[in-house]
PDB file of C-alpha atoms in Angstrom:
ATOM      1  CA  MET S1347     -10.183  26.694  25.994  1.00 72.00           C
ATOM      2  CA  THR S1348     -13.308  26.853  28.576  1.00 85.00           C
ATOM      3  CA  ALA S1349     -13.723  26.218  32.445  1.00 86.00           C
ATOM      4  CA  ILE S1350     -14.791  22.450  32.206  1.00 90.00           C
ATOM      5  CA  THR S1351     -11.960  21.271  29.744  1.00 93.00           C
ATOM      6  CA  LEU S1352      -8.839  23.287  31.668  1.00 94.00           C
ATOM      7  CA  GLY S1353     -10.201  21.563  34.769  1.00 94.00           C
ATOM      8  CA  THR S1354     -10.292  18.050  33.246  1.00 95.00           C
ATOM      9  CA  PHE S1355      -6.682  18.713  32.140  1.00 96.00           C
ATOM     10  CA  SER S1356      -6.012  19.882  35.704  1.00 96.00           C
ATOM     11  CA  ILE S1357      -7.438  16.231  37.228  1.00 96.00           C
ATOM     12  CA  PHE S1358      -4.808  13.887  34.840  1.00 97.00           C
ATOM     13  CA  LEU S1359      -2.215  15.844  34.731  1.00 97.00           C
ATOM     14  CA  TYR S1360      -2.397  15.674  39.336  1.00 96.00           C
ATOM     15  CA  LEU S1361      -3.300  12.180  39.014  1.00 96.00           C
ATOM     16  CA  LEU S1362      -0.237  11.709  36.830  1.00 96.00           C
ATOM     17  CA  SER S1363       1.604  13.335  39.057  1.00 95.00           C
ATOM     18  CA  SER S1364       0.827  11.365  42.081  1.00 94.00           C
ATOM     19  CA  THR S1365       1.472   7.574  39.977  1.00 94.00           C
ATOM     20  CA  LEU S1366       4.896   9.129  39.400  1.00 92.00           C
ATOM     21  CA  LEU S1367       4.937   9.785  42.908  1.00 90.00           C
ATOM     22  CA  ILE S1368       4.318   6.188  44.062  1.00 88.00           C
ATOM     23  CA  LYS S1369       6.761   4.701  41.590  1.00 87.00           C
ATOM     24  CA  ASP S1370       9.710   6.851  42.433  1.00 84.00           C
ATOM     25  CA  SER S1371       8.627   5.207  46.156  1.00 78.00           C
ATOM     26  CA  LEU S1372       8.469   1.395  45.100  1.00 77.00           C
ATOM     27  CA  ARG S1373      11.747   2.185  43.210  1.00 75.00           C
ATOM     28  CA  ASN S1374      13.321   3.995  46.442  1.00 66.00           C
ATOM     29  CA  ILE S1375      14.387   6.657  43.965  1.00 65.00           C
ATOM     30  CA  PRO S1376      13.201  10.010  44.706  1.00 61.00           C
ATOM     31  CA  GLN S1377      13.099  12.732  41.633  1.00 65.00           C
ATOM     32  CA  LYS S1378      12.460  15.805  41.761  1.00 72.00           C
ATOM     33  CA  VAL S1379      11.103  15.292  37.976  1.00 84.00           C
ATOM     34  CA  SER S1380       7.860  13.760  39.090  1.00 89.00           C
ATOM     35  CA  THR S1381       6.409  16.791  40.245  1.00 93.00           C
ATOM     36  CA  THR S1382       6.562  18.247  37.351  1.00 93.00           C
ATOM     37  CA  PRO S1383       3.493  17.480  35.726  1.00 95.00           C
ATOM     38  CA  ALA S1384       1.370  18.973  39.530  1.00 96.00           C
ATOM     39  CA  TRP S1385       3.794  22.488  38.487  1.00 96.00           C
ATOM     40  CA  LEU S1386       1.098  22.469  35.423  1.00 97.00           C
ATOM     41  CA  ALA S1387      -1.556  20.762  37.015  1.00 97.00           C
ATOM     42  CA  VAL S1388      -2.270  24.543  39.192  1.00 97.00           C
ATOM     43  CA  PHE S1389      -1.392  26.641  36.556  1.00 97.00           C
ATOM     44  CA  LEU S1390      -4.238  25.327  34.855  1.00 96.00           C
ATOM     45  CA  HIS S1391      -6.444  24.549  38.367  1.00 96.00           C
ATOM     46  CA  PHE S1392      -6.190  29.027  38.427  1.00 95.00           C
ATOM     47  CA  SER S1393      -6.868  29.217  35.138  1.00 94.00           C
ATOM     48  CA  TYR S1394     -10.117  27.713  36.164  1.00 93.00           C
ATOM     49  CA  ILE S1395     -10.787  29.258  38.867  1.00 90.00           C
ATOM     50  CA  ALA S1396      -9.686  32.502  37.158  1.00 89.00           C
ATOM     51  CA  ASN S1397     -12.008  31.666  33.822  1.00 89.00           C
ATOM     52  CA  LEU S1398     -14.752  31.417  36.867  1.00 84.00           C
ATOM     53  CA  PHE S1399     -13.966  34.766  38.691  1.00 80.00           C
ATOM     54  CA  ILE S1400     -14.332  36.315  34.910  1.00 80.00           C
ATOM     55  CA  GLN S1401     -17.432  34.701  34.090  1.00 80.00           C
ATOM     56  CA  GLN S1402     -19.024  35.624  37.810  1.00 73.00           C
ATOM     57  CA  ASN S1403     -17.313  38.695  38.062  1.00 70.00           C
ATOM     58  CA  ASN S1404     -16.565  37.257  41.976  1.00 68.00           C
ATOM     59  CA  LEU S1405     -15.169  34.619  43.485  1.00 69.00           C
ATOM     60  CA  ASN S1406     -17.791  32.161  44.659  1.00 69.00           C
ATOM     61  CA  PHE S1407     -17.198  30.873  47.849  1.00 70.00           C
ATOM     62  CA  SER S1408     -19.405  28.118  48.003  1.00 74.00           C
ATOM     63  CA  LEU S1409     -18.601  24.392  49.977  1.00 74.00           C
ATOM     64  CA  SER S1410     -17.518  22.896  46.522  1.00 81.00           C
ATOM     65  CA  SER S1411     -15.622  25.935  44.930  1.00 84.00           C
ATOM     66  CA  THR S1412     -14.201  26.783  48.294  1.00 84.00           C
ATOM     67  CA  ALA S1413     -12.610  23.431  48.457  1.00 86.00           C
ATOM     68  CA  SER S1414     -11.248  24.057  44.937  1.00 90.00           C
ATOM     69  CA  ILE S1415      -9.255  27.324  45.620  1.00 90.00           C
ATOM     70  CA  ILE S1416      -8.115  26.096  48.681  1.00 90.00           C
ATOM     71  CA  SER S1417      -6.301  22.923  47.484  1.00 93.00           C
ATOM     72  CA  SER S1418      -4.815  24.264  43.940  1.00 94.00           C
ATOM     73  CA  LEU S1419      -3.413  26.443  46.678  1.00 93.00           C
ATOM     74  CA  VAL S1420      -1.650  24.055  49.423  1.00 93.00           C
ATOM     75  CA  ALA S1421      -0.406  22.265  45.951  1.00 94.00           C
ATOM     76  CA  LEU S1422       1.190  24.978  45.357  1.00 94.00           C
ATOM     77  CA  LEU S1423       2.458  25.829  48.347  1.00 92.00           C
ATOM     78  CA  LEU S1424       4.192  22.237  48.516  1.00 92.00           C
ATOM     79  CA  LEU S1425       5.154  22.829  44.818  1.00 94.00           C
ATOM     80  CA  LEU S1426       7.307  25.606  46.065  1.00 92.00           C
ATOM     81  CA  ALA S1427       8.311  24.148  49.051  1.00 89.00           C
ATOM     82  CA  THR S1428      10.466  21.188  47.293  1.00 89.00           C
ATOM     83  CA  LEU S1429      12.022  23.457  45.968  1.00 89.00           C
ATOM     84  CA  THR S1430      14.293  23.690  49.051  1.00 87.00           C
ATOM     85  CA  LYS S1431      12.834  21.182  50.903  1.00 85.00           C
ATOM     86  CA  PRO S1432      12.610  17.230  50.761  1.00 83.00           C
ATOM     87  CA  VAL S1433       8.438  17.122  50.988  1.00 85.00           C
ATOM     88  CA  GLU S1434       7.370  15.428  47.821  1.00 87.00           C
ATOM     89  CA  LYS S1435       5.737  12.445  49.208  1.00 85.00           C
ATOM     90  CA  LEU S1436       3.045  15.045  50.696  1.00 89.00           C
ATOM     91  CA  GLY S1437       2.166  14.952  46.896  1.00 90.00           C
ATOM     92  CA  LEU S1438       0.935  11.449  47.353  1.00 89.00           C
ATOM     93  CA  ALA S1439      -2.220  13.162  49.307  1.00 89.00           C
ATOM     94  CA  ILE S1440      -2.582  16.420  48.506  1.00 92.00           C
ATOM     95  CA  PHE S1441      -2.649  16.290  44.204  1.00 94.00           C
ATOM     96  CA  PRO S1442      -5.285  13.400  44.497  1.00 94.00           C
ATOM     97  CA  LEU S1443      -7.237  15.891  46.672  1.00 93.00           C
ATOM     98  CA  ALA S1444      -7.183  18.576  44.939  1.00 94.00           C
ATOM     99  CA  SER S1445      -7.751  16.747  42.106  1.00 96.00           C
ATOM    100  CA  ILE S1446     -11.241  14.690  43.933  1.00 95.00           C
ATOM    101  CA  ALA S1447     -11.581  18.456  44.878  1.00 92.00           C
ATOM    102  CA  LEU S1448     -11.917  19.961  41.361  1.00 94.00           C
ATOM    103  CA  LEU S1449     -13.905  17.160  40.303  1.00 94.00           C
ATOM    104  CA  ILE S1450     -16.683  18.046  42.364  1.00 91.00           C
ATOM    105  CA  ALA S1451     -16.544  21.243  41.471  1.00 89.00           C
ATOM    106  CA  LEU S1452     -16.588  20.444  38.143  1.00 90.00           C
ATOM    107  CA  LEU S1453     -19.783  17.969  38.745  1.00 88.00           C
ATOM    108  CA  PHE S1454     -21.809  19.682  40.991  1.00 81.00           C
ATOM    109  CA  PRO S1455     -21.316  23.342  40.747  1.00 75.00           C
ATOM    110  CA  GLU S1456     -23.382  25.211  43.520  1.00 63.00           C
ATOM    111  CA  GLN S1457     -25.387  28.226  43.416  1.00 58.00           C
ATOM    112  CA  ASP S1458     -22.944  31.523  43.752  1.00 55.00           C
ATOM    113  CA  ARG S1459     -21.954  32.783  47.518  1.00 54.00           C
ATOM    114  CA  ASP S1460     -19.623  35.364  46.191  1.00 53.00           C
ATOM    115  CA  ILE S1461     -18.470  37.825  48.627  1.00 58.00           C
ATOM    116  CA  GLN S1462     -17.702  41.523  48.154  1.00 56.00           C
ATOM    117  CA  ILE S1463     -14.167  42.217  48.397  1.00 59.00           C
ATOM    118  CA  ASN S1464     -14.112  46.465  47.734  1.00 62.00           C
ATOM    119  CA  ASN S1465     -10.900  47.350  49.787  1.00 68.00           C
ATOM    120  CA  TRP S1466      -7.340  46.116  50.272  1.00 67.00           C
ATOM    121  CA  GLN S1467      -8.525  45.243  53.666  1.00 76.00           C
ATOM    122  CA  MET S1468     -10.933  42.873  53.116  1.00 78.00           C
ATOM    123  CA  GLY S1469      -8.434  41.132  50.253  1.00 79.00           C
ATOM    124  CA  ILE S1470      -5.337  41.442  53.002  1.00 87.00           C
ATOM    125  CA  HIS S1471      -8.011  39.546  55.655  1.00 85.00           C
ATOM    126  CA  ILE S1472      -9.531  36.680  53.317  1.00 85.00           C
ATOM    127  CA  LEU S1473      -5.973  36.070  51.115  1.00 87.00           C
ATOM    128  CA  SER S1474      -4.309  35.461  54.646  1.00 92.00           C
ATOM    129  CA  SER S1475      -6.845  33.227  56.316  1.00 90.00           C
ATOM    130  CA  ILE S1476      -7.078  31.012  52.888  1.00 90.00           C
ATOM    131  CA  ILE S1477      -2.842  31.270  53.044  1.00 92.00           C
ATOM    132  CA  ALA S1478      -2.816  30.434  56.760  1.00 94.00           C
ATOM    133  CA  PHE S1479      -4.959  27.071  55.821  1.00 92.00           C
ATOM    134  CA  SER S1480      -3.244  26.122  53.170  1.00 92.00           C
ATOM    135  CA  LEU S1481      -0.236  25.809  55.216  1.00 94.00           C
ATOM    136  CA  LEU S1482      -1.355  24.724  58.220  1.00 94.00           C
ATOM    137  CA  ASN S1483      -3.234  21.639  56.059  1.00 93.00           C
ATOM    138  CA  ILE S1484      -0.095  21.220  54.766  1.00 93.00           C
ATOM    139  CA  ALA S1485       1.234  21.036  58.479  1.00 94.00           C
ATOM    140  CA  ALA S1486      -1.713  18.304  59.154  1.00 95.00           C
ATOM    141  CA  LEU S1487      -0.670  15.846  56.219  1.00 93.00           C
ATOM    142  CA  GLN S1488       3.068  16.483  57.413  1.00 92.00           C
ATOM    143  CA  ALA S1489       1.953  15.148  60.883  1.00 94.00           C
ATOM    144  CA  ILE S1490       0.533  12.324  59.851  1.00 93.00           C
ATOM    145  CA  LEU S1491       3.197  11.605  57.481  1.00 90.00           C
ATOM    146  CA  LEU S1492       5.284  12.115  61.178  1.00 91.00           C
ATOM    147  CA  ALA S1493       3.583   9.508  62.853  1.00 90.00           C
ATOM    148  CA  ILE S1494       3.408   6.856  60.179  1.00 88.00           C
ATOM    149  CA  GLN S1495       7.095   6.972  59.839  1.00 86.00           C
ATOM    150  CA  GLU S1496       7.574   6.434  63.231  1.00 85.00           C
ATOM    151  CA  GLN S1497       5.906   4.189  63.818  1.00 84.00           C
ATOM    152  CA  GLN S1498       7.277   2.458  60.258  1.00 80.00           C
ATOM    153  CA  LEU S1499      10.942   2.675  62.173  1.00 74.00           C
ATOM    154  CA  HIS S1500      10.237   0.358  64.983  1.00 73.00           C
ATOM    155  CA  ASN S1501      10.156  -1.863  62.565  1.00 68.00           C
ATOM    156  CA  HIS S1502      12.364  -4.186  60.723  1.00 64.00           C
ATOM    157  CA  PRO S1503      13.084  -3.259  57.873  1.00 67.00           C
ATOM    158  CA  PRO S1504      10.700  -0.554  57.847  1.00 63.00           C
ATOM    159  CA  LYS S1505       8.477  -0.377  54.740  1.00 69.00           C
ATOM    160  CA  ARG S1506      10.644   1.000  51.387  1.00 68.00           C
ATOM    161  CA  PHE S1507       8.258   4.065  51.138  1.00 70.00           C
ATOM    162  CA  ILE S1508       9.290   5.193  54.756  1.00 70.00           C
ATOM    163  CA  GLN S1509      12.854   4.514  53.493  1.00 68.00           C
ATOM    164  CA  THR S1510      12.772   7.022  50.657  1.00 70.00           C
ATOM    165  CA  LEU S1511      11.500   9.511  53.430  1.00 75.00           C
ATOM    166  CA  PRO S1512      13.895  11.873  54.840  1.00 78.00           C
ATOM    167  CA  PRO S1513      15.456  11.297  58.576  1.00 81.00           C
ATOM    168  CA  LEU S1514      12.467  11.981  61.640  1.00 83.00           C
ATOM    169  CA  GLN S1515      14.222  14.793  63.182  1.00 85.00           C
ATOM    170  CA  THR S1516      14.016  16.994  59.452  1.00 86.00           C
ATOM    171  CA  MET S1517      11.023  15.752  58.652  1.00 87.00           C
ATOM    172  CA  GLU S1518      10.367  17.206  62.472  1.00 90.00           C
ATOM    173  CA  SER S1519      12.350  20.229  61.733  1.00 90.00           C
ATOM    174  CA  LEU S1520      10.029  20.690  58.089  1.00 90.00           C
ATOM    175  CA  LEU S1521       7.079  20.080  60.314  1.00 93.00           C
ATOM    176  CA  PHE S1522       7.768  23.202  62.638  1.00 94.00           C
ATOM    177  CA  GLN S1523       9.132  25.564  60.087  1.00 93.00           C
ATOM    178  CA  MET S1524       5.168  24.444  58.422  1.00 94.00           C
ATOM    179  CA  ILE S1525       3.811  25.761  62.069  1.00 96.00           C
ATOM    180  CA  ALA S1526       6.058  28.782  62.828  1.00 95.00           C
ATOM    181  CA  THR S1527       5.019  30.169  59.069  1.00 95.00           C
ATOM    182  CA  GLY S1528       1.190  28.857  59.295  1.00 95.00           C
ATOM    183  CA  LEU S1529       0.327  30.565  62.712  1.00 96.00           C
ATOM    184  CA  LEU S1530       1.827  33.781  61.349  1.00 96.00           C
ATOM    185  CA  PHE S1531      -0.131  33.928  58.568  1.00 95.00           C
ATOM    186  CA  LEU S1532      -3.254  32.938  60.343  1.00 95.00           C
ATOM    187  CA  SER S1533      -2.637  35.903  62.841  1.00 96.00           C
ATOM    188  CA  ILE S1534      -2.527  37.995  59.864  1.00 94.00           C
ATOM    189  CA  SER S1535      -5.746  37.058  59.739  1.00 91.00           C
ATOM    190  CA  LEU S1536      -7.176  37.262  63.076  1.00 91.00           C
ATOM    191  CA  THR S1537      -5.858  40.730  63.455  1.00 92.00           C
ATOM    192  CA  SER S1538      -6.922  41.756  60.295  1.00 88.00           C
ATOM    193  CA  GLY S1539     -10.371  40.401  60.909  1.00 85.00           C
ATOM    194  CA  PHE S1540     -10.283  42.467  64.846  1.00 84.00           C
ATOM    195  CA  ILE S1541      -9.071  45.814  62.862  1.00 83.00           C
ATOM    196  CA  PHE S1542     -11.266  45.898  59.913  1.00 76.00           C
ATOM    197  CA  ILE S1543     -14.335  43.765  59.989  1.00 72.00           C
ATOM    198  CA  GLN S1544     -17.284  45.256  61.831  1.00 70.00           C
ATOM    199  CA  ASP S1545     -19.325  42.811  63.918  1.00 68.00           C
ATOM    200  CA  LEU S1546     -16.494  39.844  64.029  1.00 62.00           C
ATOM    201  CA  PHE S1547     -18.522  38.537  66.582  1.00 60.00           C
ATOM    202  CA  ALA S1548     -21.903  38.498  64.796  1.00 59.00           C
ATOM    203  CA  GLN S1549     -24.235  35.376  65.267  1.00 51.00           C
ATOM    204  CA  HIS S1550     -23.139  34.330  61.191  1.00 61.00           C
ATOM    205  CA  LEU S1551     -19.385  35.369  61.766  1.00 67.00           C
ATOM    206  CA  ALA S1552     -18.762  34.433  66.121  1.00 75.00           C
ATOM    207  CA  HIS S1553     -18.209  30.143  65.241  1.00 79.00           C
ATOM    208  CA  LYS S1554     -15.469  30.613  63.053  1.00 83.00           C
ATOM    209  CA  THR S1555     -13.853  32.939  64.942  1.00 85.00           C
ATOM    210  CA  ILE S1556     -14.195  31.209  68.125  1.00 88.00           C
ATOM    211  CA  LEU S1557     -12.435  28.579  66.235  1.00 90.00           C
ATOM    212  CA  ALA S1558     -10.214  30.442  64.400  1.00 92.00           C
ATOM    213  CA  ILE S1559      -8.461  31.265  67.760  1.00 93.00           C
ATOM    214  CA  ILE S1560      -9.031  28.525  69.925  1.00 95.00           C
ATOM    215  CA  ALA S1561      -6.475  26.638  67.089  1.00 96.00           C
ATOM    216  CA  TRP S1562      -4.152  30.379  67.057  1.00 97.00           C
ATOM    217  CA  VAL S1563      -4.064  29.329  70.966  1.00 97.00           C
ATOM    218  CA  THR S1564      -3.091  25.368  70.196  1.00 97.00           C
ATOM    219  CA  PHE S1565      -0.506  25.898  67.275  1.00 97.00           C
ATOM    220  CA  SER S1566       1.145  28.611  69.745  1.00 97.00           C
ATOM    221  CA  SER S1567       1.100  26.215  72.620  1.00 97.00           C
ATOM    222  CA  LEU S1568       2.422  24.130  70.298  1.00 96.00           C
ATOM    223  CA  LEU S1569       5.899  25.982  69.752  1.00 96.00           C
ATOM    224  CA  ILE S1570       5.910  27.279  73.298  1.00 96.00           C
ATOM    225  CA  GLY S1571       5.806  24.063  73.950  1.00 96.00           C
ATOM    226  CA  ARG S1572       8.695  22.751  71.792  1.00 94.00           C
ATOM    227  CA  ILE S1573      10.980  25.968  72.642  1.00 93.00           C
ATOM    228  CA  LYS S1574      10.850  25.218  76.254  1.00 93.00           C
ATOM    229  CA  TYR S1575      10.180  22.146  76.469  1.00 91.00           C
ATOM    230  CA  GLY S1576      11.464  19.994  74.191  1.00 90.00           C
ATOM    231  CA  TRP S1577       8.101  18.818  72.528  1.00 90.00           C
ATOM    232  CA  ARG S1578       8.121  16.288  69.941  1.00 88.00           C
ATOM    233  CA  GLY S1579       6.679  12.668  68.033  1.00 87.00           C
ATOM    234  CA  GLN S1580       3.394  11.418  68.910  1.00 90.00           C
ATOM    235  CA  THR S1581       3.118  14.819  71.385  1.00 93.00           C
ATOM    236  CA  ALA S1582       4.244  17.255  68.285  1.00 94.00           C
ATOM    237  CA  VAL S1583       1.578  15.242  65.988  1.00 95.00           C
ATOM    238  CA  LYS S1584      -1.341  14.541  67.757  1.00 95.00           C
ATOM    239  CA  TRP S1585      -1.554  19.182  69.104  1.00 96.00           C
ATOM    240  CA  THR S1586      -1.181  19.713  65.360  1.00 96.00           C
ATOM    241  CA  LEU S1587      -3.518  17.653  64.901  1.00 96.00           C
ATOM    242  CA  VAL S1588      -6.249  18.875  66.886  1.00 96.00           C
ATOM    243  CA  GLY S1589      -4.784  22.314  65.673  1.00 96.00           C
ATOM    244  CA  PHE S1590      -5.828  21.511  62.399  1.00 95.00           C
ATOM    245  CA  GLY S1591      -9.339  20.515  63.372  1.00 94.00           C
ATOM    246  CA  PHE S1592     -10.427  23.225  64.985  1.00 94.00           C
ATOM    247  CA  LEU S1593      -9.550  25.259  61.688  1.00 93.00           C
ATOM    248  CA  LEU S1594     -11.192  22.949  59.541  1.00 91.00           C
ATOM    249  CA  LEU S1595     -13.494  23.431  61.856  1.00 89.00           C
ATOM    250  CA  ALA S1596     -13.607  26.930  61.436  1.00 86.00           C
ATOM    251  CA  TYR S1597     -13.703  27.049  57.448  1.00 81.00           C
ATOM    252  CA  PHE S1598     -15.970  24.638  56.904  1.00 79.00           C
ATOM    253  CA  GLY S1599     -17.986  23.320  59.705  1.00 72.00           C
ATOM    254  CA  SER S1600     -20.876  26.131  58.718  1.00 62.00           C
ATOM    255  CA  LYS S1601     -20.499  25.233  55.194  1.00 60.00           C
ATOM    256  CA  VAL S1602     -21.226  21.763  55.736  1.00 59.00           C
ATOM    257  CA  VAL S1603     -23.947  22.410  58.099  1.00 53.00           C
ATOM    258  CA  LEU S1604     -25.854  25.309  56.264  1.00 52.00           C
ATOM    259  CA  GLU S1605     -24.930  24.479  52.466  1.00 51.00           C
ATOM    260  CA  VAL S1606     -25.506  19.920  52.736  1.00 52.00           C
ATOM    261  CA  ILE S1607     -27.254  19.384  55.655  1.00 49.00           C
ATOM    262  CA  LEU S1608     -29.475  22.396  55.747  1.00 48.00           C
ATOM    263  CA  GLN S1609     -29.796  23.164  52.284  1.00 54.00           C
ATOM    264  CA  ARG S1610     -29.315  26.584  53.128  1.00 51.00           C
ATOM    265  CA  THR S1611     -28.364  29.636  50.123  1.00 48.00           C
TER     266      THR S1611
END
C-alpha cells in the first residue's frame, strides 16, 4: 500500500477505537476490545513512517513529521501499558491526537529536515529522547485526568465517565510510575547528549538543552517531593504539567518559531 493509503486507514482505526472507548464510558462497561482497532492503527502508522523512510532513505524531522512519529510512539506505549494497567481511558485523548497529527502530516507534507544517524551513539540519544517525551506526554495526560477525577469526586454522584476510572490512589500510583520511567529515559537522553554530541550548547541547541534540563529538574523534584513529603493530588498535577510544559518547549518550541512563524528551512 502507498503511504497515503496506510495513513488514511490508520486515522480511521484511531477514530474507531476512540468511538468504542466513548461507548464504553457511557455504558460504564470497560472492555479491552475497544483498543483492538488502535493496535492495527499503530501498526499502519508505523508502516506509514517506514514507507516514508524507505522513500527518503532517512527520517524526516520536520514539525509535522516529528509530531506524527511521536504520536505513534505515544499510542504504542499506551497500548502496551493497557496490557498490565487500567489506562485505556487515556486513549480518548491520545488516539484522536495521533489521528490529527497523522492527518496534518498527510495533508501538509513539509520540506525534508533529515538528521543523519551515522552511529549508535546518536541513535541512542534520539531514541531515548523520543521515548522520554512520549512517556512524559502520557504522564501529563494522566495528570489532567487525575485532576478531573479528583474534582468530580466532590460531586455526588460523579459523572458516569469518572465512575469507570480506577480508584484515585491507583491513578496517582500510575502517574508516578510513568513519570519515573519517563525521567529515566530523559536522563539517558541528556547523558548521551553530553557524552556523544559536540557543542551541545551551540546556538541552535542551547535552548533545547537548557529547557530539557529544567524539565529534568522539575520531574526529579516532584519524585523527591513524593518520597520525602508525600506530595500528591493537585501538587503532583501542577508539577507534572509544568515539567511537561518545559519539555514541550524544548522539543517543539523552536520548530514552531522557525518553521511556522519565521518559515525558515
